[in-house]
Structures are given as C-alpha cells and as structure tokens.
C-alpha cells in the first residue's frame, strides 16, 4: 500500500488519458500524484505482441467485459463493449490504429460549445504526443512519446491493390490521412515501436514511474468521489476487500473512460436526479448530462474469397501461430509485429457532406475479431462503417452496489440517416472491390453475399451483422456551462463543482471520424496544460484538405467500373 494518504492530484484510471496525465503532471518534482487502476500489469505477450490484439480485449483479466442492453434497432442483440482494465487501459487492448480524426471534427467540438478545442488549437497537442516515423512537416512531428508508423509497410500485395482500387473507383489518394488531407485511400498508421504495442503505458507511464513523485496503485476500484459541499476532496476506494480514502490537495481527475467516468460520477451522487433516484443513490449534485450523449462506431466485415494464396488465413493454425510467436519473441519482427491493418480509406457517403463519414480498414484475411477464421480457404475483408452517427445512447447506474455494472444502451441505428449511410457502405464497397486492381484477387463475395441487393435486404443484413468498433465516447460532454447537456466546461472541470475534472473520451462532444485512441491522447495532453495552468501551445493555422466539389460530388471522378 502507498504510505501516503494525501496527494496533490488523484487520477482515476491508468488508461489512454490517465497515463498521459500521470507523466505530464509529475514533470513538476514538487507535485505528488496518485494514479489508481482497477486492473493489473500489462506485462503479457498477448498485450505486447501486436498481432495478438484479439486476445486481451476478450479476456476478463485485461478488460471489463461489458454488454449492452438489448439494442432495439439491432434485432435486440446485446452488443459486446470491452473496456481496458489493465495498465494502459484500452490502449493495451485496442487495435493500435492511429487516426486523429478530420480537422472539421474538432471545429465541430468548438461549435458545440467546447471553446478552444478547434483544430488549430488541438493540432499542436497531436504533434506534441507523437514520434512519427516518416519525418516532420506542418502536421506531423517527431520526438514525442507515442511511436507511430506503418508496421510492415504494406508488404502483402493485397494492401496496395486495395489502395489502387479506391483510386480507380473515383476517390483520391492520400499520402497522410493524419496530415492535410484525410479523404482518400492510402497507408494506415499504427502505434507500434520496434515491433511492440506502443500503448500509453509503454509510451508515457513507464518513463514517469521512474519519478519518486508518482505513486501507482493497481487492483484498486474507486467507489466514489468524496465531496465537501461543492468541492471534491478525494476518493473512497476498495482494495483487497478493504475500503480506504485518499485525499486530494488540488484535484481529483476521472480518466476511467466513457463507461467508467460517468458511472463513478453517478456512484458519487453526481448526475441526473431521476437516474440516481431510480438507482437508490443520494443526490449530491444535479448534472442531467452525466451518462447521456453516448456514441460509438459500428462496422461490419465485407468479406471475399481470394484467388491467390496470399492471405493470412493460412497463418491461423496452431503451428503457424507458434512460428509467428517465436519469431516475434526472438526478433520482434514478422507478422507478429503488426496489427495487419496497413491500408485504409476515408470517403464521403454522398455528395453534400463536407468531410468523410465512412472509414475502411483493409485486412488481408477473412476472419473475425476473436481471431478465428471466417471460412476455409484464402480471403480478405474490409472493415467498413459509418463514423458520424446521429444516434445517441446512455450509461445509467442501476444500483449503489460497486459491483453492479451500469446499464449501457447505445440505440445503434436509431436515426434513419445512420441506416442510409450503411446502405452506402454496402454499395460503395462492392464498387471499389469490382475495380481492375482487384481482378487478380477477387473471388466470390462471402459476406454480405451477392443476393443482398435491395434496401430491405441490406438493412436486414446490417442489423444482424454489424459489430461495435469499440469507440464509445461522449458521456461526460464538454460544452458551455449554460448547456444543460454538458458535464464539463472547456477546461475539463465538472460544471458546478470545484477540484474535479474528467479527462478521457467521455468528454468528446461528438465522435470523430476515426479510431479514438489518438484524440484521447491529444485531449489528455492539452488538459495537462490546463490543469497545470500553463500557457497553452499556440494554435497552428494550416490548410485543411477538402474535396474540391464536395457540395455536388461524392467523389472526384467516375469509376473505371460501375
């Protein structure tokens, strides 16, 4: 146990945001920081080896295995919602894909009341965080904690064929979707360093743990934030079956994620009075927005047989996996050193949309997220989803019992525009794979299947086949203090309370067009300066690439094959 019981800052959650904060706040040697994590060590080959990504997210030891309530617009399916429960949090169980989001996503945040969170102000913090493998420019930087590269550099020819097919279908090529121009097809980036998953635990926490002023406690579950009137004074936790309290001299910072942070607020009596009353929790501070505004990305696998024996399906047997693992253990190279998502695409689902709302991850295999083969033989697949959903859900406390999980309801596909976008996913994807670049490889369509053609057939397929992309956010919305749906202000402070902040993906006002680890790290980098009351990094005015005729055209030219 930590001998101290009082600290300057208490950070709840050693995940994508918490590890960043632990590093940045302990840069001041006079500042004592306590970092609390329910999970344990991330020292596992299944976490550190990139190709093993499907294992930790499906393992109770490393992830909260949440499930939603029956989703009414997905045939009442209960959807899997794993969240990191280990040092590094969800950055230790995710797919390691590095996508910042489109510049307009952050302009959208500011438009919704998150003052100072436009793209110009966020860009310096994306750059501060990263160590980009391919040099510096106005958009990218080197020397930061977070290693970003392209894994095995698209050695499998299927990656390049997919990128070429996207251009033949009428879309742009992008040299760097995290740079000036997101829209288009190109190489995908990942958080891997020297063949090892570069989680925030590796990038930020381990260097900080060498400092005497950082105190890390694992196996600790936070029951509630302690309040003295409208001031947060510390936290009450359970560790080894015993309860104890830690005091915060300056601030308590919740970084428990989009499920954990609103739940802890609700356990503390902070939230919607109606929700708290139904759960039998005493109201301490009314904030109706706590737990609302829940958003996520859905995706499905568009799968094809591959006519050439190039796919990873032949590597899924026990002997092949053993060989991959041995090579990785010895040399940190080969197929074990990549997440296999090495090419991608970002497109708009229809004309009149200013920036991309659909995202492709290309995988040279036909398999499921649990790592099992989808069929016997060679294949490839597109992970395709609509990334700017209008449907909204909630996270609601059910009981004051610490062991009772919250009620999670996304209301996936509730909004008709979301269904329309998934129809575009099916039709546009078929058009891309029908291009000449894929002729040497394209076999039969496995899923959805050639017979799925009409709106009704596509809708039925989507409702039965879509899965979460594991990007929940928005449940402690950042906004103006007079916004009744906002939970934190633009300085990440819980509205109406002192010395309490939330810093993680739960404060996103809207979901970005991309995977959420990169913007979560950026948010934590910028929040650290706000907490330390340092002068924020100067905003950078840069050009933002948009399709020239986005108002009237869905792509830049007609496809070679329709």
Coordinates of C-alpha atoms in Angstrom, one line a residue:
X1 CA 0.0 0.0 0.0
X2 CA 1.0 3.6 -0.6
X3 CA 2.1 5.0 2.8
X4 CA 0.8 8.5 1.9
X5 CA -2.9 9.2 2.1
X6 CA -2.8 12.8 0.7
X7 CA -1.6 13.8 -2.8
X8 CA -1.8 16.9 -5.0
X9 CA -3.6 15.1 -7.7
X10 CA -5.5 11.8 -7.8
X11 CA -6.0 10.3 -11.3
X12 CA -8.6 7.6 -11.5
X13 CA -7.8 5.2 -14.4
X14 CA -4.4 4.3 -15.9
X15 CA -5.7 4.2 -19.5
X16 CA -5.1 6.2 -22.6
X17 CA -5.7 9.6 -20.9
X18 CA -4.6 8.7 -17.3
X19 CA -1.1 7.6 -18.3
X20 CA -0.6 10.8 -20.2
X21 CA -1.7 12.9 -17.2
X22 CA 0.5 10.9 -14.8
X23 CA 3.5 11.7 -17.0
X24 CA 2.8 15.3 -17.6
X25 CA 1.7 16.2 -14.0
X26 CA 4.8 14.6 -12.5
X27 CA 7.1 16.7 -14.6
X28 CA 6.9 19.0 -11.6
X29 CA 9.0 17.2 -9.0
X30 CA 7.2 19.0 -6.2
X31 CA 3.8 17.6 -7.3
X32 CA 2.7 14.3 -5.7
X33 CA 0.4 12.3 -8.0
X34 CA -1.6 9.1 -7.2
X35 CA -2.6 7.0 -10.2
X36 CA -5.3 4.4 -9.4
X37 CA -6.1 1.4 -11.7
X38 CA -8.5 -1.5 -11.1
X39 CA -6.6 -3.8 -13.4
X40 CA -3.0 -5.0 -13.1
X41 CA 0.2 -5.4 -15.1
X42 CA 0.3 -5.2 -18.8
X43 CA 3.4 -7.4 -18.9
X44 CA 1.8 -10.1 -21.2
X45 CA 2.9 -11.3 -24.6
X46 CA -0.8 -11.1 -25.6
X47 CA -0.8 -7.4 -24.9
X48 CA 2.7 -6.5 -26.1
X49 CA 2.6 -8.5 -29.4
X50 CA 0.6 -6.5 -31.9
X51 CA -0.9 -9.5 -33.8
X52 CA -2.4 -10.9 -30.6
X53 CA -4.8 -7.9 -30.4
X54 CA -7.9 -10.1 -30.3
X55 CA -6.9 -11.9 -27.1
X56 CA -6.7 -9.1 -24.4
X57 CA -9.9 -7.4 -25.5
X58 CA -11.7 -10.8 -25.0
X59 CA -10.0 -11.6 -21.7
X60 CA -11.6 -10.7 -18.3
X61 CA -8.2 -10.2 -16.7
X62 CA -7.5 -7.3 -19.1
X63 CA -10.9 -5.8 -20.0
X64 CA -14.2 -5.0 -18.5
X65 CA -16.5 -7.3 -20.4
X66 CA -19.5 -5.1 -20.6
X67 CA -22.5 -5.9 -22.7
X68 CA -25.3 -3.5 -23.7
X69 CA -29.0 -3.9 -23.0
X70 CA -30.8 -5.4 -25.9
X71 CA -30.4 -3.0 -28.8
X72 CA -33.9 -2.4 -30.2
X73 CA -32.7 -1.4 -33.7
X74 CA -30.2 -4.4 -34.0
X75 CA -32.8 -7.2 -33.6
X76 CA -32.5 -6.8 -29.8
X77 CA -28.9 -8.1 -29.8
X78 CA -26.7 -7.5 -26.7
X79 CA -23.5 -5.9 -28.0
X80 CA -20.1 -6.6 -26.6
X81 CA -18.4 -3.5 -25.1
X82 CA -14.9 -4.3 -23.7
X83 CA -13.0 -1.6 -21.9
X84 CA -9.4 -1.8 -20.8
X85 CA -8.8 -3.0 -17.2
X86 CA -5.0 -3.0 -17.1
X87 CA -2.2 -0.5 -17.1
X88 CA -2.6 1.3 -20.4
X89 CA -6.3 0.8 -20.3
X90 CA -7.9 0.5 -23.7
X91 CA -4.6 1.4 -25.4
X92 CA -3.4 -2.0 -24.1
X93 CA -6.3 -4.0 -25.7
X94 CA -7.2 -2.0 -28.8
X95 CA -6.2 -2.5 -32.5
X96 CA -3.4 0.1 -32.3
X97 CA -4.8 2.0 -35.2
X98 CA -3.7 5.7 -35.2
X99 CA -6.3 8.1 -36.6
X100 CA -6.6 11.6 -35.4
X101 CA -9.9 12.3 -37.0
X102 CA -10.7 15.0 -39.5
X103 CA -9.9 18.7 -38.8
X104 CA -13.6 19.6 -39.0
X105 CA -14.4 17.1 -36.2
X106 CA -12.6 19.4 -33.8
X107 CA -14.1 22.6 -35.3
X108 CA -17.4 20.8 -34.7
X109 CA -16.5 20.4 -31.0
X110 CA -15.9 24.2 -30.6
X111 CA -19.2 24.9 -32.5
X112 CA -21.0 22.8 -29.9
X113 CA -19.5 24.9 -27.0
X114 CA -16.1 23.4 -26.3
X115 CA -14.3 26.7 -26.6
X116 CA -10.7 26.5 -27.6
X117 CA -10.9 22.9 -28.9
X118 CA -10.9 23.7 -32.6
X119 CA -8.4 22.0 -34.9
X120 CA -5.9 24.8 -34.8
X121 CA -5.7 24.6 -31.0
X122 CA -5.7 20.8 -31.0
X123 CA -3.0 20.2 -33.7
X124 CA 0.0 21.3 -31.5
X125 CA -1.0 18.6 -29.0
X126 CA -1.3 15.9 -31.6
X127 CA 2.2 16.8 -32.6
X128 CA 3.5 17.0 -29.1
X129 CA 2.4 13.5 -28.4
X130 CA 3.8 11.7 -31.5
X131 CA 7.0 10.3 -32.8
X132 CA 6.1 10.0 -36.5
X133 CA 8.4 7.6 -38.3
X134 CA 8.5 9.4 -41.6
X135 CA 9.7 12.9 -40.8
X136 CA 8.2 16.3 -39.8
X137 CA 6.0 18.8 -41.6
X138 CA 3.3 21.3 -40.6
X139 CA 1.1 18.4 -39.5
X140 CA 3.4 15.7 -38.1
X141 CA 6.2 15.7 -35.6
X142 CA 8.9 13.6 -34.1
X143 CA 10.3 13.2 -30.6
X144 CA 7.1 12.7 -28.7
X145 CA 6.4 9.7 -26.5
X146 CA 4.0 7.9 -28.9
X147 CA 5.6 6.0 -31.8
X148 CA 3.5 6.0 -35.0
X149 CA 4.4 4.1 -38.2
X150 CA 3.0 1.7 -40.8
X151 CA 4.0 -1.6 -39.3
X152 CA 5.4 -3.9 -42.0
X153 CA 4.9 -1.2 -44.7
X154 CA 2.3 -3.0 -46.8
X155 CA 4.5 -5.9 -47.9
X156 CA 1.4 -8.0 -48.8
X157 CA 0.3 -7.0 -52.3
X158 CA -3.3 -7.0 -51.3
X159 CA -2.8 -3.8 -49.4
X160 CA -1.6 -1.9 -52.4
X161 CA -4.3 -3.4 -54.6
X162 CA -7.0 -2.1 -52.3
X163 CA -5.5 1.4 -52.3
X164 CA -5.3 1.4 -56.1
X165 CA -8.8 0.1 -56.4
X166 CA -10.0 3.0 -54.3
X167 CA -8.5 5.4 -56.8
X168 CA -9.9 3.5 -59.8
X169 CA -13.3 3.8 -58.1
X170 CA -13.0 7.6 -58.3
X171 CA -11.6 8.5 -54.9
X172 CA -8.4 10.4 -54.1
X173 CA -5.1 9.1 -52.9
X174 CA -3.9 10.5 -49.6
X175 CA -0.2 10.4 -48.6
X176 CA -1.1 11.0 -45.0
X177 CA -4.7 10.9 -43.7
X178 CA -3.5 12.4 -40.4
X179 CA -2.0 15.3 -42.3
X180 CA -3.5 17.9 -44.6
X181 CA -6.0 15.5 -46.3
X182 CA -7.9 12.7 -44.6
X183 CA -10.1 11.9 -47.5
X184 CA -8.8 9.2 -49.8
X185 CA -7.0 5.8 -49.8
X186 CA -3.5 5.1 -48.5
X187 CA -1.3 3.5 -45.9
X188 CA -2.7 3.1 -42.4
X189 CA -0.8 4.1 -39.3
X190 CA -0.3 2.2 -36.0
X191 CA 1.1 2.8 -32.6
X192 CA 3.8 0.2 -32.6
X193 CA 7.5 0.7 -31.7
X194 CA 10.2 -1.8 -32.7
X195 CA 7.5 -4.5 -33.1
X196 CA 5.9 -3.9 -29.8
X197 CA 2.5 -2.4 -29.0
X198 CA 3.2 1.2 -28.0
X199 CA 0.4 1.7 -25.5
X200 CA 0.2 4.8 -23.2
X201 CA 1.6 2.5 -20.5
X202 CA 4.8 2.0 -22.6
X203 CA 4.9 5.5 -24.1
X204 CA 4.0 7.6 -21.0
X205 CA 3.6 5.7 -17.8
X206 CA 6.9 3.6 -17.7
X207 CA 9.1 6.7 -18.0
X208 CA 7.1 8.5 -15.4
X209 CA 7.3 5.6 -13.0
X210 CA 11.0 6.4 -12.5
X211 CA 10.0 9.5 -10.7
X212 CA 9.6 9.5 -7.0
X213 CA 6.6 11.7 -7.0
X214 CA 4.4 9.3 -9.0
X215 CA 2.5 6.6 -6.9
X216 CA 0.8 3.9 -8.9
X217 CA -1.7 1.6 -7.3
X218 CA -3.3 -1.4 -9.2
X219 CA -6.1 -3.6 -8.0
X220 CA -8.0 -0.6 -6.7
X221 CA -11.6 0.1 -7.5
X222 CA -12.9 3.6 -6.9
X223 CA -16.3 3.6 -5.2
X224 CA -16.9 7.4 -5.2
X225 CA -15.5 10.9 -5.3
X226 CA -15.6 12.5 -1.8
X227 CA -17.3 15.8 -1.7
X228 CA -17.3 18.6 0.9
X229 CA -20.1 20.8 -0.3
X230 CA -19.3 21.6 -3.9
X231 CA -15.6 20.7 -3.6
X232 CA -14.0 17.3 -4.4
X233 CA -11.7 16.3 -1.6
X234 CA -10.6 12.8 -2.6
X235 CA -11.8 9.3 -3.4
X236 CA -13.1 6.3 -1.5
X237 CA -11.7 3.0 -2.9
X238 CA -11.8 -0.7 -2.3
X239 CA -8.5 -2.6 -2.4
X240 CA -8.1 -6.2 -1.3
X241 CA -11.6 -6.2 0.1
X242 CA -10.9 -3.2 2.3
X243 CA -12.2 0.3 1.9
X244 CA -10.0 3.4 2.4
X245 CA -9.8 7.0 1.5
X246 CA -7.3 9.1 -0.3
X247 CA -7.3 12.9 -0.1
X248 CA -6.5 15.3 -3.0
X249 CA -5.0 18.6 -2.1
X250 CA -5.6 20.1 -5.5
X251 CA -7.8 18.0 -7.8
X252 CA -9.4 14.6 -8.5
X253 CA -9.3 13.7 -12.2
X254 CA -11.5 11.0 -13.6
X255 CA -9.9 9.2 -16.5
X256 CA -11.9 6.0 -16.3
X257 CA -13.3 6.1 -19.8
X258 CA -16.6 6.6 -21.4
X259 CA -18.3 3.9 -19.3
X260 CA -16.3 4.2 -16.1
X261 CA -16.2 8.0 -15.6
X262 CA -20.0 8.7 -15.8
X263 CA -20.6 5.6 -13.6
X264 CA -18.2 6.9 -10.9
X265 CA -19.9 10.3 -11.0
X266 CA -23.2 8.6 -10.6
X267 CA -22.0 6.5 -7.7
X268 CA -20.8 9.7 -6.1
X269 CA -24.3 11.3 -6.4
X270 CA -23.5 13.4 -9.4
X271 CA -25.8 13.2 -12.3
X272 CA -29.4 13.1 -13.5
X273 CA -31.7 13.3 -10.4
X274 CA -34.2 10.9 -12.0
X275 CA -31.5 8.3 -12.8
X276 CA -29.9 8.5 -9.3
X277 CA -33.3 8.2 -7.6
X278 CA -34.2 5.1 -9.5
X279 CA -30.8 3.6 -8.5
X280 CA -31.2 4.5 -4.9
X281 CA -28.3 6.9 -4.9
X282 CA -28.4 10.1 -2.8
X283 CA -28.2 13.2 -5.0
X284 CA -25.2 15.4 -4.2
X285 CA -25.0 17.5 -7.4
X286 CA -27.5 17.6 -10.2
X287 CA -26.0 17.3 -13.7
X288 CA -28.5 15.8 -16.1
X289 CA -26.0 15.3 -18.8
X290 CA -23.9 12.7 -16.9
X291 CA -24.2 9.4 -18.8
X292 CA -26.1 10.8 -21.8
X293 CA -24.8 11.6 -25.3
X294 CA -23.3 8.1 -25.7
X295 CA -21.9 7.5 -29.2
X296 CA -20.0 4.7 -30.9
X297 CA -18.9 3.5 -34.3
X298 CA -20.4 0.4 -35.9
X299 CA -18.8 -1.6 -38.6
X300 CA -19.3 -4.9 -40.5
X301 CA -16.9 -7.1 -42.4
X302 CA -17.2 -7.1 -46.2
X303 CA -15.5 -10.4 -47.0
X304 CA -14.3 -12.0 -50.2
X305 CA -12.6 -15.2 -51.2
X306 CA -9.1 -14.6 -52.5
X307 CA -8.0 -16.3 -55.7
X308 CA -4.3 -16.1 -54.8
X309 CA -2.8 -17.9 -51.7
X310 CA -1.7 -14.5 -50.2
X311 CA -4.0 -14.0 -47.3
X312 CA -3.4 -14.6 -43.6
X313 CA -6.0 -17.3 -43.4
X314 CA -3.2 -19.9 -43.9
X315 CA -1.5 -18.5 -40.8
X316 CA -4.3 -19.2 -38.4
X317 CA -3.4 -22.7 -37.5
X318 CA -1.6 -23.6 -34.2
X319 CA 1.8 -24.3 -35.9
X320 CA 1.8 -21.1 -37.9
X321 CA 0.8 -19.1 -34.9
X322 CA 3.6 -20.7 -32.9
X323 CA 6.2 -19.8 -35.6
X324 CA 4.9 -16.2 -35.7
X325 CA 5.1 -16.0 -31.9
X326 CA 8.7 -17.5 -31.7
X327 CA 9.9 -15.1 -34.4
X328 CA 8.4 -12.2 -32.5
X329 CA 9.8 -13.2 -29.1
X330 CA 13.3 -13.6 -30.6
X331 CA 13.4 -10.6 -33.1
X332 CA 10.2 -8.5 -32.7
X333 CA 9.7 -8.8 -36.4
X334 CA 7.4 -10.6 -38.9
X335 CA 3.6 -11.0 -38.8
X336 CA 3.7 -10.7 -35.0
X337 CA 4.9 -7.1 -35.2
X338 CA 1.8 -5.7 -37.0
X339 CA -1.9 -5.3 -36.4
X340 CA -2.4 -6.2 -40.1
X341 CA -4.5 -3.0 -40.8
X342 CA -1.9 -1.5 -43.1
X343 CA -4.0 0.2 -45.7
X344 CA -7.2 2.1 -45.4
X345 CA -9.7 4.6 -46.9
X346 CA -11.8 7.6 -45.8
X347 CA -14.7 8.6 -48.1
X348 CA -17.9 10.5 -48.0
X349 CA -21.1 8.5 -48.2
X350 CA -22.8 11.1 -50.5
X351 CA -22.4 14.5 -52.1
X352 CA -23.1 17.4 -49.8
X353 CA -21.1 16.0 -46.9
X354 CA -18.1 18.3 -46.2
X355 CA -15.7 15.7 -44.8
X356 CA -15.5 11.9 -44.7
X357 CA -18.1 9.9 -42.7
X358 CA -17.1 6.4 -43.8
X359 CA -13.9 4.5 -42.9
X360 CA -12.2 1.4 -44.3
X361 CA -9.7 -0.8 -42.5
X362 CA -8.3 -3.4 -45.0
X363 CA -7.3 -6.8 -43.7
X364 CA -5.6 -9.4 -45.9
X365 CA -7.6 -12.2 -44.2
X366 CA -11.3 -13.2 -43.8
X367 CA -11.6 -13.7 -40.1
X368 CA -13.5 -12.5 -37.0
X369 CA -12.4 -10.1 -34.2
X370 CA -11.9 -13.1 -31.9
X371 CA -9.2 -14.3 -34.2
X372 CA -11.0 -17.2 -35.7
X373 CA -11.2 -17.9 -39.4
X374 CA -14.5 -17.0 -41.2
X375 CA -14.3 -19.9 -43.7
X376 CA -11.9 -22.5 -45.1
X377 CA -9.6 -21.0 -47.7
X378 CA -8.0 -17.7 -48.5
X379 CA -9.8 -14.4 -48.2
X380 CA -9.7 -10.7 -47.5
X381 CA -12.1 -8.3 -45.9
X382 CA -12.9 -4.6 -45.5
X383 CA -14.0 -3.3 -42.1
X384 CA -16.4 -0.6 -43.1
X385 CA -18.5 1.6 -41.0
X386 CA -20.3 4.9 -40.7
X387 CA -18.3 7.2 -38.5
X388 CA -20.6 10.2 -37.9
X389 CA -23.7 8.6 -36.4
X390 CA -26.6 10.7 -35.2
X391 CA -28.0 8.0 -32.9
X392 CA -27.4 8.6 -29.2
X393 CA -27.5 6.4 -26.1
X394 CA -26.7 6.4 -22.4
X395 CA -24.8 4.9 -19.5
X396 CA -27.0 4.7 -16.3
X397 CA -26.2 3.5 -12.8
X398 CA -28.5 0.6 -11.7
X399 CA -27.5 0.4 -8.1
X400 CA -25.2 1.9 -5.5
X401 CA -23.5 -1.5 -5.4
X402 CA -20.0 -1.1 -6.6
X403 CA -20.1 -4.5 -8.3
X404 CA -23.2 -3.8 -10.3
X405 CA -22.3 -2.7 -13.8
X406 CA -24.1 0.2 -15.3
X407 CA -26.9 -0.1 -17.8
X408 CA -25.5 0.6 -21.3
X409 CA -27.8 1.5 -24.2
X410 CA -26.3 2.8 -27.4
X411 CA -29.6 2.9 -29.5
X412 CA -27.5 2.0 -32.5
X413 CA -29.1 2.8 -35.9
X414 CA -32.0 4.6 -34.2
X415 CA -31.6 7.6 -36.5
X416 CA -32.7 6.9 -40.1
X417 CA -29.6 8.7 -41.5
X418 CA -27.4 6.1 -40.0
X419 CA -29.2 3.3 -41.8
X420 CA -29.0 5.2 -45.0
X421 CA -25.2 5.6 -44.6
X422 CA -24.8 1.8 -44.1
X423 CA -26.6 1.2 -47.4
X424 CA -23.9 3.3 -48.9
X425 CA -21.3 1.2 -47.2
X426 CA -22.5 -1.9 -48.9
X427 CA -23.0 -0.4 -52.4
X428 CA -19.8 1.7 -52.5
X429 CA -17.7 -1.2 -51.1
X430 CA -18.8 -3.5 -53.9
X431 CA -18.0 -0.9 -56.4
X432 CA -14.4 -0.5 -55.0
X433 CA -13.7 -4.2 -55.0
X434 CA -15.0 -4.5 -58.5
X435 CA -12.2 -2.3 -59.9
X436 CA -9.4 -3.8 -62.1
X437 CA -6.8 -3.6 -59.4
X438 CA -8.6 -6.4 -57.5
X439 CA -9.2 -8.6 -60.5
X440 CA -6.3 -10.9 -59.7
X441 CA -7.5 -11.5 -56.2
X442 CA -11.3 -11.1 -56.1
X443 CA -13.2 -14.3 -55.6
X444 CA -16.8 -14.9 -54.5
X445 CA -18.4 -12.5 -52.1
X446 CA -18.7 -14.3 -48.8
X447 CA -20.5 -11.5 -46.8
X448 CA -23.0 -9.9 -47.2
X449 CA -23.4 -12.2 -50.3
X450 CA -24.3 -11.3 -53.8
X451 CA -28.1 -11.8 -53.2
X452 CA -28.2 -8.9 -50.7
X453 CA -29.1 -6.0 -53.0
X454 CA -32.3 -4.1 -52.1
X455 CA -32.6 -1.5 -49.3
X456 CA -34.6 -4.0 -47.3
X457 CA -32.1 -6.8 -47.7
X458 CA -29.2 -4.5 -46.9
X459 CA -30.9 -3.2 -43.8
X460 CA -31.7 -6.7 -42.6
X461 CA -28.1 -7.8 -43.1
X462 CA -26.7 -4.7 -41.4
X463 CA -28.9 -5.1 -38.3
X464 CA -27.8 -8.7 -37.9
X465 CA -24.1 -8.4 -38.8
X466 CA -22.8 -5.0 -37.5
X467 CA -20.5 -5.0 -34.6
X468 CA -19.1 -2.3 -32.4
X469 CA -15.8 -0.8 -33.4
X470 CA -15.2 -0.3 -29.7
X471 CA -15.2 3.5 -29.8
X472 CA -17.7 4.6 -27.1
X473 CA -17.5 8.3 -26.1
X474 CA -19.4 11.4 -25.2
X475 CA -21.0 10.5 -21.8
X476 CA -19.5 13.5 -19.9
X477 CA -19.9 16.0 -22.7
X478 CA -17.6 19.1 -22.8
X479 CA -19.5 22.3 -23.5
X480 CA -20.7 25.7 -22.4
X481 CA -21.7 26.0 -18.7
X482 CA -25.2 27.0 -19.7
X483 CA -25.7 23.9 -21.8
X484 CA -27.9 21.6 -19.8
X485 CA -26.4 18.5 -21.5
X486 CA -22.8 19.5 -20.7
X487 CA -20.9 17.8 -17.9
X488 CA -17.5 19.5 -18.1
X489 CA -16.5 23.0 -19.2
X490 CA -13.9 23.8 -21.8
X491 CA -11.2 23.5 -19.1
X492 CA -12.5 19.9 -18.4
X493 CA -13.8 20.9 -15.0
X494 CA -17.0 19.3 -13.8
X495 CA -19.6 22.1 -14.1
X496 CA -20.7 23.4 -10.7
X497 CA -18.0 21.6 -8.7
X498 CA -14.5 22.6 -7.6
X499 CA -11.4 20.5 -7.9
X500 CA -13.0 17.8 -10.0
X501 CA -12.3 17.1 -13.7
X502 CA -13.0 14.5 -16.3
X503 CA -10.3 13.9 -18.9
X504 CA -10.9 11.0 -21.4
X505 CA -13.0 10.2 -24.4
X506 CA -16.2 10.7 -22.4
X507 CA -15.8 14.5 -22.8
X508 CA -15.9 14.4 -26.6
X509 CA -19.0 16.4 -27.7
X510 CA -19.2 14.4 -30.9
X511 CA -17.4 11.3 -32.2
X512 CA -14.5 12.0 -34.6
X513 CA -14.2 10.3 -38.0
X514 CA -11.6 7.7 -36.9
X515 CA -10.4 5.5 -34.1
X516 CA -10.4 7.2 -30.7
X517 CA -7.0 6.5 -29.1
X518 CA -5.2 9.3 -30.9
X519 CA -7.8 12.1 -30.0
X520 CA -8.0 10.8 -26.4
X521 CA -4.2 11.2 -26.0
X522 CA -4.4 14.6 -27.5
X523 CA -7.2 15.6 -25.1
X524 CA -5.1 14.5 -22.2
X525 CA -2.0 16.4 -23.5
X526 CA -4.0 19.6 -23.7
X527 CA -5.8 19.0 -20.4
X528 CA -2.5 18.6 -18.7
X529 CA -1.5 22.1 -19.6
X530 CA -4.9 23.4 -18.5
X531 CA -4.5 21.6 -15.1
X532 CA -1.0 23.0 -14.6
X533 CA -2.3 26.4 -15.7
X534 CA 0.4 26.6 -18.2
X535 CA 0.1 28.7 -21.3
X536 CA -1.4 26.5 -24.0
X537 CA 0.6 25.7 -27.0
X538 CA 0.0 28.3 -29.7
X539 CA -2.6 27.3 -32.3
X540 CA -1.3 26.5 -35.8
X541 CA -3.0 27.8 -38.8
X542 CA -2.7 25.1 -41.6
X543 CA -4.6 24.3 -44.7
X544 CA -7.3 21.6 -44.4
X545 CA -7.8 19.3 -47.5
X546 CA -11.4 19.1 -48.6
X547 CA -12.8 17.6 -51.8
X548 CA -13.0 20.4 -54.4
X549 CA -16.6 19.8 -55.3
X550 CA -17.9 18.2 -52.1
X551 CA -21.2 20.1 -52.3
X552 CA -22.2 18.4 -55.5
X553 CA -19.9 15.3 -56.0
X554 CA -19.5 12.2 -53.8
X555 CA -16.0 11.5 -55.4
X556 CA -13.5 13.2 -57.6
X557 CA -14.1 11.3 -60.8
X558 CA -16.2 8.5 -62.3
X559 CA -15.1 4.9 -61.5
X560 CA -13.5 2.7 -64.2
X561 CA -16.2 0.2 -63.5
X562 CA -19.6 0.9 -62.1

